[in-house]
Coordinates of C-alpha atoms and ligand atoms in Angstrom, one line a residue:
M8 CA 40.2 127.0 257.5
N9 CA 42.2 124.9 255.1
F10 CA 46.0 125.3 254.6
I11 CA 45.9 127.3 251.4
A12 CA 43.2 129.6 252.7
Q13 CA 45.2 130.2 255.8
L14 CA 48.2 131.3 253.7
Q15 CA 46.0 133.5 251.5
A16 CA 44.6 135.2 254.5
C17 CA 48.0 136.1 255.9
S18 CA 48.7 139.6 254.6
H19 CA 51.0 140.8 257.3
S20 CA 54.0 138.5 256.9
R21 CA 55.8 136.1 254.6
L22 CA 58.0 134.8 257.4
C23 CA 57.9 131.2 258.6
V24 CA 59.9 130.5 261.7
G25 CA 61.5 127.1 261.5
L26 CA 61.6 125.0 264.7
D27 CA 64.8 123.0 264.5
P28 CA 65.7 122.5 268.2
E29 CA 69.2 121.2 269.0
P30 CA 69.7 120.4 272.6
A31 CA 73.4 121.5 272.4
K32 CA 72.3 125.0 271.4
L33 CA 69.5 125.5 274.0
P34 CA 69.9 128.6 276.2
G35 CA 71.2 128.8 279.7
A36 CA 70.5 125.9 282.0
W37 CA 68.5 124.1 279.3
V38 CA 71.7 123.4 277.3
G39 CA 72.1 119.7 276.4
D40 CA 68.7 118.8 277.9
A41 CA 66.5 117.2 275.3
G42 CA 63.6 117.2 277.8
R43 CA 63.5 121.0 277.4
I44 CA 62.8 121.0 273.6
Y45 CA 59.1 121.7 274.1
D46 CA 59.8 124.5 276.6
F47 CA 62.3 126.1 274.2
C48 CA 60.1 125.9 271.1
C49 CA 57.1 127.2 273.0
S50 CA 59.1 130.2 274.1
I51 CA 60.1 130.9 270.5
V52 CA 56.5 130.4 269.4
D53 CA 55.1 132.7 272.1
A54 CA 57.7 135.4 271.2
T55 CA 57.1 135.4 267.4
H56 CA 53.6 134.1 266.6
D57 CA 52.2 137.6 265.7
L58 CA 55.1 138.1 263.2
V59 CA 54.7 134.9 261.1
C60 CA 52.6 133.3 258.4
A61 CA 53.6 129.8 259.4
F62 CA 55.7 127.7 261.7
K63 CA 57.8 124.8 260.3
P64 CA 59.0 122.1 262.8
Q65 CA 61.6 119.8 261.2
I66 CA 60.7 116.3 262.5
A67 CA 64.3 115.1 262.5
Y68 CA 65.2 117.4 265.4
F69 CA 62.5 115.8 267.5
A70 CA 62.8 112.2 266.5
A71 CA 66.6 112.2 266.9
H72 CA 66.1 113.1 270.6
R73 CA 63.1 110.8 271.3
A74 CA 61.1 114.0 271.5
E75 CA 58.1 113.1 269.3
E76 CA 55.7 113.5 272.2
Q77 CA 57.1 117.0 272.7
L78 CA 56.5 117.7 269.0
E79 CA 52.8 116.6 269.4
R80 CA 52.4 118.9 272.4
L81 CA 54.3 121.8 270.6
I82 CA 51.9 121.6 267.6
A83 CA 48.9 121.6 270.0
H84 CA 50.4 124.7 271.7
I85 CA 50.8 126.5 268.3
H86 CA 47.2 125.7 267.4
K87 CA 46.1 127.1 270.8
V88 CA 48.1 130.3 270.9
A89 CA 48.0 131.1 267.2
P90 CA 44.9 129.4 265.8
G91 CA 45.2 131.1 262.3
V92 CA 48.9 130.2 261.8
P93 CA 49.4 126.9 259.9
V94 CA 52.0 124.4 260.9
I95 CA 54.1 122.9 258.2
L96 CA 55.6 119.6 259.3
D97 CA 59.0 119.4 257.5
A98 CA 59.3 115.6 257.1
K99 CA 60.2 115.2 253.4
R100 CA 58.5 111.9 253.2
G101 CA 58.3 109.8 250.0
D102 CA 57.4 106.1 249.7
I103 CA 55.0 103.7 248.0
G104 CA 51.3 104.3 248.5
S105 CA 50.6 101.9 251.4
T106 CA 53.5 103.4 253.4
A107 CA 52.6 106.9 252.4
E108 CA 49.2 106.3 253.9
Q109 CA 50.9 105.8 257.3
Y110 CA 53.1 108.8 256.9
A111 CA 50.0 110.9 256.0
R112 CA 48.3 109.6 259.1
E113 CA 51.3 110.5 261.2
A114 CA 51.5 114.0 259.9
F115 CA 47.8 114.9 259.9
E116 CA 46.2 112.7 262.6
R117 CA 49.0 112.2 265.1
Y118 CA 50.7 115.6 264.8
Q119 CA 47.7 117.6 263.5
A120 CA 49.9 119.4 261.0
D121 CA 48.3 121.6 258.4
A122 CA 50.8 120.7 255.7
V123 CA 53.7 118.3 255.2
T124 CA 56.8 118.5 253.0
L125 CA 57.3 115.6 250.6
S126 CA 59.9 114.3 248.2
P127 CA 58.2 113.7 244.8
F128 CA 61.0 111.4 243.6
M129 CA 58.8 108.3 243.7
G130 CA 56.0 109.9 241.6
F131 CA 52.4 110.8 242.0
D132 CA 51.2 107.6 243.6
S133 CA 53.6 108.4 246.5
V134 CA 51.9 111.9 246.9
E135 CA 48.3 111.0 246.4
P136 CA 47.6 109.5 249.9
Y137 CA 48.3 112.9 251.4
L138 CA 45.7 114.5 249.1
R139 CA 43.0 112.4 250.6
Y140 CA 43.1 114.6 253.7
E141 CA 40.8 117.4 252.7
G142 CA 42.2 120.9 253.2
K143 CA 45.7 119.7 254.2
G144 CA 48.7 120.9 252.2
A145 CA 51.4 118.8 250.5
I146 CA 54.5 120.7 249.6
L147 CA 56.9 119.0 247.2
L148 CA 60.6 119.5 247.0
C149 CA 61.3 121.1 243.7
R150 CA 64.6 123.1 243.7
T151 CA 66.2 122.7 247.1
S152 CA 68.5 125.2 248.7
N153 CA 71.5 122.9 248.9
K154 CA 74.3 122.6 246.4
G155 CA 73.7 118.9 245.8
G156 CA 70.3 119.8 244.4
D157 CA 72.1 120.3 241.1
D158 CA 72.8 116.5 240.9
W159 CA 69.2 115.7 240.0
Q160 CA 67.0 118.8 239.9
M161 CA 69.0 120.6 237.2
Q162 CA 69.2 117.6 234.8
R163 CA 67.3 117.8 231.6
L164 CA 64.6 115.3 230.7
A165 CA 65.3 114.2 227.1
D166 CA 62.0 112.4 226.7
V167 CA 59.8 115.4 227.6
P168 CA 58.9 118.0 224.9
G169 CA 61.2 121.1 225.3
Q170 CA 63.6 119.0 227.4
P171 CA 62.9 120.8 230.7
R172 CA 65.1 120.5 233.7
L173 CA 63.7 118.1 236.3
F174 CA 62.6 120.9 238.7
E175 CA 60.8 122.7 235.8
H176 CA 58.9 119.5 234.9
L177 CA 57.9 119.0 238.5
A178 CA 56.7 122.6 238.8
F179 CA 54.6 122.1 235.7
L180 CA 53.1 118.8 236.9
A181 CA 52.4 120.3 240.3
E182 CA 50.6 123.3 238.8
T183 CA 48.5 121.1 236.4
Q184 CA 47.6 117.4 236.5
W185 CA 49.0 116.6 240.0
N186 CA 47.1 119.4 241.8
R187 CA 43.7 117.6 241.8
N188 CA 42.2 119.3 244.8
G189 CA 44.3 122.5 245.0
Q190 CA 46.4 121.2 247.9
L191 CA 50.0 121.4 246.5
G192 CA 52.8 123.7 247.1
L193 CA 56.5 123.7 246.1
V194 CA 59.8 124.1 248.0
V195 CA 62.3 126.3 246.2
G196 CA 65.5 127.5 248.0
A197 CA 66.2 131.1 248.7
T198 CA 69.7 130.4 247.5
Y199 CA 68.5 130.2 243.9
P200 CA 66.4 133.3 243.1
G201 CA 66.6 132.7 239.4
E202 CA 65.0 129.3 239.8
I203 CA 62.3 130.9 242.1
A204 CA 61.4 133.1 239.2
R205 CA 61.3 130.2 236.8
V206 CA 59.1 128.1 239.2
R207 CA 56.8 131.1 239.5
E208 CA 56.4 131.2 235.7
L209 CA 55.6 127.5 235.5
A210 CA 53.4 127.4 238.7
P211 CA 51.9 130.8 239.1
T212 CA 49.2 129.8 241.5
L213 CA 51.0 127.5 243.9
P214 CA 52.3 128.6 247.4
L215 CA 56.1 128.5 247.5
L216 CA 57.9 127.4 250.7
V217 CA 61.3 129.1 250.5
P218 CA 64.0 128.0 253.0
G219 CA 67.5 129.4 253.0
V220 CA 67.4 133.0 254.3
G221 CA 69.3 133.5 257.5
A222 CA 71.9 130.9 258.2
Q223 CA 72.2 129.8 254.5
G224 CA 72.7 133.3 253.3
G225 CA 69.7 133.7 250.9
D226 CA 68.8 137.3 250.1
A227 CA 65.3 138.2 251.3
A228 CA 64.7 141.0 248.9
A229 CA 65.8 138.9 245.9
V230 CA 63.4 136.2 247.0
V231 CA 60.4 138.5 247.1
Q232 CA 61.3 140.1 243.8
A233 CA 61.7 136.7 242.1
A234 CA 58.5 135.2 243.6
G235 CA 56.3 138.2 243.0
R236 CA 53.2 139.0 245.1
A237 CA 50.4 137.1 243.4
A238 CA 50.5 133.7 245.2
P239 CA 51.5 132.9 248.8
L240 CA 55.2 133.1 249.6
V241 CA 56.4 131.4 252.8
V242 CA 60.0 132.2 253.6
N243 CA 61.6 130.1 256.3
S244 CA 64.4 131.0 258.7
S245 CA 65.3 128.6 261.5
R246 CA 68.8 128.8 263.1
A247 CA 69.2 132.6 262.6
I248 CA 66.1 133.1 264.7
L249 CA 66.2 130.2 267.2
Y250 CA 69.8 130.8 268.2
A251 CA 70.0 134.6 268.0
S252 CA 71.2 134.3 271.7
Q253 CA 71.9 131.5 274.1
G254 CA 71.4 133.8 277.1
A255 CA 68.4 134.7 279.2
D256 CA 67.3 137.1 276.4
F257 CA 67.0 134.4 273.8
A258 CA 63.3 134.8 273.2
A259 CA 63.6 138.6 272.9
R260 CA 66.5 138.3 270.5
A261 CA 64.7 135.7 268.5
R262 CA 61.8 138.2 268.2
A263 CA 64.1 141.0 267.1
V264 CA 65.6 138.8 264.3
A265 CA 62.2 137.7 263.3
E266 CA 61.0 141.3 263.1
A267 CA 63.9 142.3 261.0
T268 CA 63.5 139.3 258.7
R269 CA 59.8 140.0 258.3
A270 CA 60.6 143.6 257.4
A271 CA 63.2 142.5 254.8
L272 CA 60.5 140.3 253.2
S273 CA 57.8 143.0 253.0
Ligands
LIG7 O1 65.7 122.9 250.2 C1 65.5 122.9 251.5 C2 64.4 122.2 252.1 C3 64.3 122.3 253.4 N1 65.2 122.9 254.2 C4 64.9 123.0 255.7 O2 64.7 124.3 256.1 C5 65.4 124.6 257.3 C6 66.4 125.6 257.1 O3 67.1 126.0 258.3 P1 68.1 127.3 258.4 O4 68.6 127.1 259.8 O5 67.2 128.5 258.2 O6 69.1 127.1 257.4 C7 65.9 123.3 257.8 O7 64.9 122.7 258.6 C8 66.1 122.4 256.6 O8 65.9 121.1 256.8 C9 66.3 123.6 253.6 O9 67.1 124.2 254.3 N2 66.4 123.5 252.3

């Protein structure tokens, strides 16, 4: 099943568990041991996979610790234990076409991800190579959850009719001429529910990946209200779930937080 169909088929949850493993925060005897990243993430996956609509490993947490091979095995594990649950590789890639071809190959062939996050800053020809992978998703940063997103994303484009803000223009392009094969989605931070509603107006059919509930303080109910229920909504929480406990009960506590977050998003 392709990425968008997988999301559309998920009626029981809007929760995406983010897999951002930091060796210093691993539980018990695993603390500080980058060789245990796979074991830790698999424990979280096994404890939560029936509660989620997606998993989102952030590649930096693996690459920084020379754990890319553990990431490959982790994604294979997710596909095995939760075959209907898509994996969104959070890589935020963005480069010229020839390099983008290699990044796309990395995401979809090496890691076997179902979707990848991209920075659209370099324009459509930096996105297009990912769209050659039939059925795979490409999720573009639109209105990010951090304060610094204001520096670019809230600026108005004087040369475009109506002088939209940059994030608004990107949402329009992604809904229309850029979405050639129906593979695009958008990232909009939970910390900006007003902008989630605006993106939903401009891009009513696109899946939204919404990071920022949990550790960043975004309000789950406000996110659901702003996004509406028509198109897929994938709300990510990473640290609040992963590090609910550093004790022997870490997987059970992660599950409890995931259950509460899923309920808040229903
Ligand atoms: O605008 C964005 C885009 C991506 N992220 C990523 O989501 C998670 C959030 O982690 P929490 O621990 O739940 O805060 C992380 O991987 C970020 O790189 C984002 O936060 N905001």
